[in-house]
């Protein structure tokens, strides 16, 4: 996700971030360090990070799964909201980005809560399934977009009843609303189909929030 905003006027977005986001200094340092990378726009913006932490907190989550960790900004928000005995299982293939992640997790004192698995999600997740099934409280999915359907199925299987998951970038910079247009990319078509599928699944409750690049919240019934 990019930290650009296209869903509200810039002054209102600036107010939202400046007046309502309580970003601890270590998270601000990680966000700024990430922004200096050529691929820094992949990171979640602070309002999304704080929302993830809020969801972890109000759900009472003890076991969290993150698919697509990058430099660990979202993971750090969530780990700071976990109880002392909480666990965050993270999967990501970009080892270069993990240098920043591990350094800031250590600095924040939460490295012991985070179990980072390096590799493709499609390869790592099946190996972890038995240890998570029925115990997973919350999942954040921000990995490769064509894999979202498979990750939805896998996480729905792993979640306990009442558990939640959040899928990032489901609006694809607004292109999901423009079928047939020049901006209607393959990812937009894929995401439009994914959104339709999840919203039509009566095994879950859903809410699509216009925050960041769109965050689809799903609760297992």
Short mmCIF file of N, CA and C in Angstrom, two decimals, residues 45-111:
data_model
loop_
_atom_site.label_atom_id
_atom_site.label_comp_id
_atom_site.label_asym_id
_atom_site.label_seq_id
_atom_site.Cartn_x
_atom_site.Cartn_y
_atom_site.Cartn_z
N UNK A 45 0.06 2.89 5.57
CA UNK A 45 0.11 4.21 6.20
C UNK A 45 -0.26 4.11 7.68
N UNK A 46 0.05 5.13 8.47
CA UNK A 46 -0.14 5.04 9.91
C UNK A 46 -1.58 4.81 10.34
N UNK A 47 -2.55 5.37 9.61
CA UNK A 47 -3.94 5.17 10.03
C UNK A 47 -4.37 3.72 9.88
N UNK A 48 -3.81 3.01 8.89
CA UNK A 48 -4.11 1.59 8.75
C UNK A 48 -3.42 0.80 9.86
N UNK A 49 -2.17 1.14 10.15
CA UNK A 49 -1.47 0.46 11.23
C UNK A 49 -2.20 0.60 12.56
N UNK A 50 -2.65 1.81 12.87
CA UNK A 50 -3.37 2.02 14.12
C UNK A 50 -4.69 1.26 14.14
N UNK A 51 -5.37 1.19 13.00
CA UNK A 51 -6.62 0.44 12.94
C UNK A 51 -6.37 -1.04 13.19
N UNK A 52 -5.30 -1.60 12.62
CA UNK A 52 -4.97 -3.00 12.89
C UNK A 52 -4.72 -3.24 14.37
N UNK A 53 -3.97 -2.33 14.98
CA UNK A 53 -3.71 -2.46 16.42
C UNK A 53 -5.00 -2.39 17.21
N UNK A 54 -5.90 -1.51 16.81
CA UNK A 54 -7.20 -1.36 17.48
C UNK A 54 -8.01 -2.65 17.37
N UNK A 55 -8.02 -3.25 16.19
CA UNK A 55 -8.76 -4.49 15.99
C UNK A 55 -8.18 -5.64 16.81
N UNK A 56 -6.86 -5.71 16.88
CA UNK A 56 -6.22 -6.73 17.71
C UNK A 56 -6.61 -6.53 19.17
N UNK A 57 -6.60 -5.29 19.59
CA UNK A 57 -6.91 -4.99 21.00
C UNK A 57 -8.35 -5.31 21.35
N UNK A 58 -9.32 -4.84 20.56
CA UNK A 58 -10.72 -5.04 20.93
C UNK A 58 -11.17 -6.48 20.75
N UNK A 59 -10.48 -7.24 19.91
CA UNK A 59 -10.84 -8.64 19.72
C UNK A 59 -10.24 -9.55 20.79
N UNK A 60 -9.34 -9.00 21.59
CA UNK A 60 -8.68 -9.82 22.60
C UNK A 60 -7.76 -10.86 21.99
N UNK A 61 -7.24 -10.58 20.82
CA UNK A 61 -6.42 -11.55 20.10
C UNK A 61 -5.15 -11.90 20.87
N UNK A 62 -4.82 -13.18 20.82
CA UNK A 62 -3.55 -13.67 21.37
C UNK A 62 -2.67 -14.29 20.29
N UNK A 63 -3.29 -14.75 19.22
CA UNK A 63 -2.54 -15.33 18.11
C UNK A 63 -2.93 -14.60 16.83
N UNK A 64 -1.94 -14.00 16.17
CA UNK A 64 -2.15 -13.19 14.97
C UNK A 64 -1.27 -13.74 13.84
N UNK A 65 -1.81 -13.71 12.64
CA UNK A 65 -1.08 -14.12 11.45
C UNK A 65 -0.99 -12.94 10.50
N UNK A 66 0.21 -12.68 9.96
CA UNK A 66 0.37 -11.63 8.96
C UNK A 66 0.99 -12.24 7.71
N UNK A 67 0.31 -12.09 6.58
CA UNK A 67 0.81 -12.56 5.30
C UNK A 67 1.25 -11.35 4.49
N UNK A 68 2.55 -11.18 4.36
CA UNK A 68 3.12 -10.01 3.69
C UNK A 68 3.53 -8.98 4.73
N UNK A 69 4.77 -9.07 5.18
CA UNK A 69 5.23 -8.28 6.32
C UNK A 69 6.09 -7.09 5.92
N UNK A 70 6.85 -7.23 4.83
CA UNK A 70 7.72 -6.18 4.32
C UNK A 70 8.70 -5.71 5.41
N UNK A 71 8.71 -4.42 5.77
CA UNK A 71 9.65 -3.94 6.79
C UNK A 71 9.08 -4.03 8.20
N UNK A 72 7.93 -4.66 8.35
CA UNK A 72 7.41 -4.95 9.69
C UNK A 72 6.64 -3.85 10.36
N UNK A 73 6.19 -2.83 9.60
CA UNK A 73 5.48 -1.70 10.21
C UNK A 73 4.13 -2.14 10.78
N UNK A 74 3.32 -2.82 9.96
CA UNK A 74 2.03 -3.31 10.45
C UNK A 74 2.21 -4.32 11.57
N UNK A 75 3.18 -5.21 11.42
CA UNK A 75 3.44 -6.22 12.45
C UNK A 75 3.79 -5.57 13.78
N UNK A 76 4.55 -4.48 13.74
CA UNK A 76 4.93 -3.80 14.98
C UNK A 76 3.72 -3.17 15.65
N UNK A 77 2.85 -2.53 14.87
CA UNK A 77 1.61 -1.99 15.44
C UNK A 77 0.84 -3.09 16.17
N UNK A 78 0.67 -4.24 15.50
CA UNK A 78 -0.13 -5.31 16.09
C UNK A 78 0.55 -5.95 17.28
N UNK A 79 1.86 -6.16 17.19
CA UNK A 79 2.58 -6.78 18.30
C UNK A 79 2.52 -5.93 19.56
N UNK A 80 2.54 -4.62 19.39
CA UNK A 80 2.46 -3.73 20.55
C UNK A 80 1.09 -3.82 21.23
N UNK A 81 0.07 -4.29 20.51
CA UNK A 81 -1.27 -4.43 21.09
C UNK A 81 -1.53 -5.82 21.65
N UNK A 82 -0.64 -6.76 21.38
CA UNK A 82 -0.81 -8.11 21.89
C UNK A 82 -0.47 -8.17 23.39
N UNK A 83 -1.11 -9.09 24.13
CA UNK A 83 -0.72 -9.28 25.53
C UNK A 83 0.68 -9.86 25.62
N UNK A 84 1.21 -9.92 26.83
CA UNK A 84 2.59 -10.38 27.02
C UNK A 84 2.81 -11.78 26.48
N UNK A 85 1.79 -12.62 26.54
CA UNK A 85 1.94 -13.98 26.03
C UNK A 85 1.41 -14.13 24.62
N UNK A 86 1.18 -13.02 23.93
CA UNK A 86 0.67 -13.07 22.56
C UNK A 86 1.74 -13.49 21.57
N UNK A 87 1.28 -13.92 20.40
CA UNK A 87 2.18 -14.42 19.35
C UNK A 87 1.72 -13.91 18.00
N UNK A 88 2.66 -13.39 17.21
CA UNK A 88 2.39 -12.96 15.85
C UNK A 88 3.24 -13.79 14.91
N UNK A 89 2.60 -14.52 14.04
CA UNK A 89 3.28 -15.33 13.04
C UNK A 89 3.28 -14.55 11.73
N UNK A 90 4.45 -14.23 11.22
CA UNK A 90 4.58 -13.41 10.02
C UNK A 90 5.25 -14.21 8.91
N UNK A 91 4.77 -14.00 7.68
CA UNK A 91 5.37 -14.65 6.52
C UNK A 91 5.68 -13.59 5.46
N UNK A 92 6.91 -13.60 4.96
CA UNK A 92 7.30 -12.63 3.93
C UNK A 92 8.55 -13.15 3.24
N UNK A 93 8.66 -12.85 1.95
CA UNK A 93 9.76 -13.36 1.14
C UNK A 93 10.93 -12.39 1.03
N UNK A 94 10.73 -11.11 1.38
CA UNK A 94 11.71 -10.06 1.12
C UNK A 94 12.72 -9.94 2.26
N UNK A 95 13.77 -10.75 2.22
CA UNK A 95 14.73 -10.77 3.32
C UNK A 95 15.43 -9.42 3.52
N UNK A 96 15.65 -8.68 2.44
CA UNK A 96 16.30 -7.38 2.56
C UNK A 96 15.50 -6.44 3.45
N UNK A 97 14.18 -6.50 3.34
CA UNK A 97 13.32 -5.64 4.16
C UNK A 97 13.30 -6.07 5.62
N UNK A 98 13.64 -7.32 5.88
CA UNK A 98 13.56 -7.83 7.25
C UNK A 98 14.64 -7.26 8.15
N UNK A 99 15.68 -6.69 7.57
CA UNK A 99 16.71 -6.06 8.39
C UNK A 99 16.10 -4.92 9.19
N UNK A 100 15.32 -4.07 8.52
CA UNK A 100 14.62 -2.99 9.21
C UNK A 100 13.61 -3.54 10.20
N UNK A 101 12.87 -4.54 9.78
CA UNK A 101 11.83 -5.11 10.64
C UNK A 101 12.42 -5.61 11.94
N UNK A 102 13.42 -6.45 11.86
CA UNK A 102 13.97 -7.06 13.07
C UNK A 102 14.59 -6.01 14.00
N UNK A 103 15.27 -5.04 13.42
CA UNK A 103 15.92 -4.01 14.25
C UNK A 103 14.88 -3.22 15.05
N UNK A 104 13.77 -2.87 14.43
CA UNK A 104 12.76 -2.06 15.12
C UNK A 104 11.88 -2.89 16.04
N UNK A 105 11.68 -4.16 15.72
CA UNK A 105 10.98 -5.04 16.67
C UNK A 105 11.80 -5.18 17.94
N UNK A 106 13.11 -5.33 17.78
CA UNK A 106 13.99 -5.42 18.95
C UNK A 106 13.93 -4.12 19.76
N UNK A 107 14.03 -3.01 19.08
CA UNK A 107 14.02 -1.71 19.76
C UNK A 107 12.73 -1.50 20.52
N UNK A 108 11.61 -1.98 19.98
CA UNK A 108 10.32 -1.82 20.63
C UNK A 108 10.07 -2.85 21.73
N UNK A 109 10.94 -3.83 21.83
CA UNK A 109 10.80 -4.85 22.87
C UNK A 109 9.77 -5.92 22.57
N UNK A 110 9.43 -6.12 21.28
CA UNK A 110 8.40 -7.10 20.94
C UNK A 110 8.93 -8.23 20.06
N UNK A 111 10.24 -8.27 19.83
CA UNK A 111 10.79 -9.29 18.93
C UNK A 111 10.45 -10.70 19.40
#
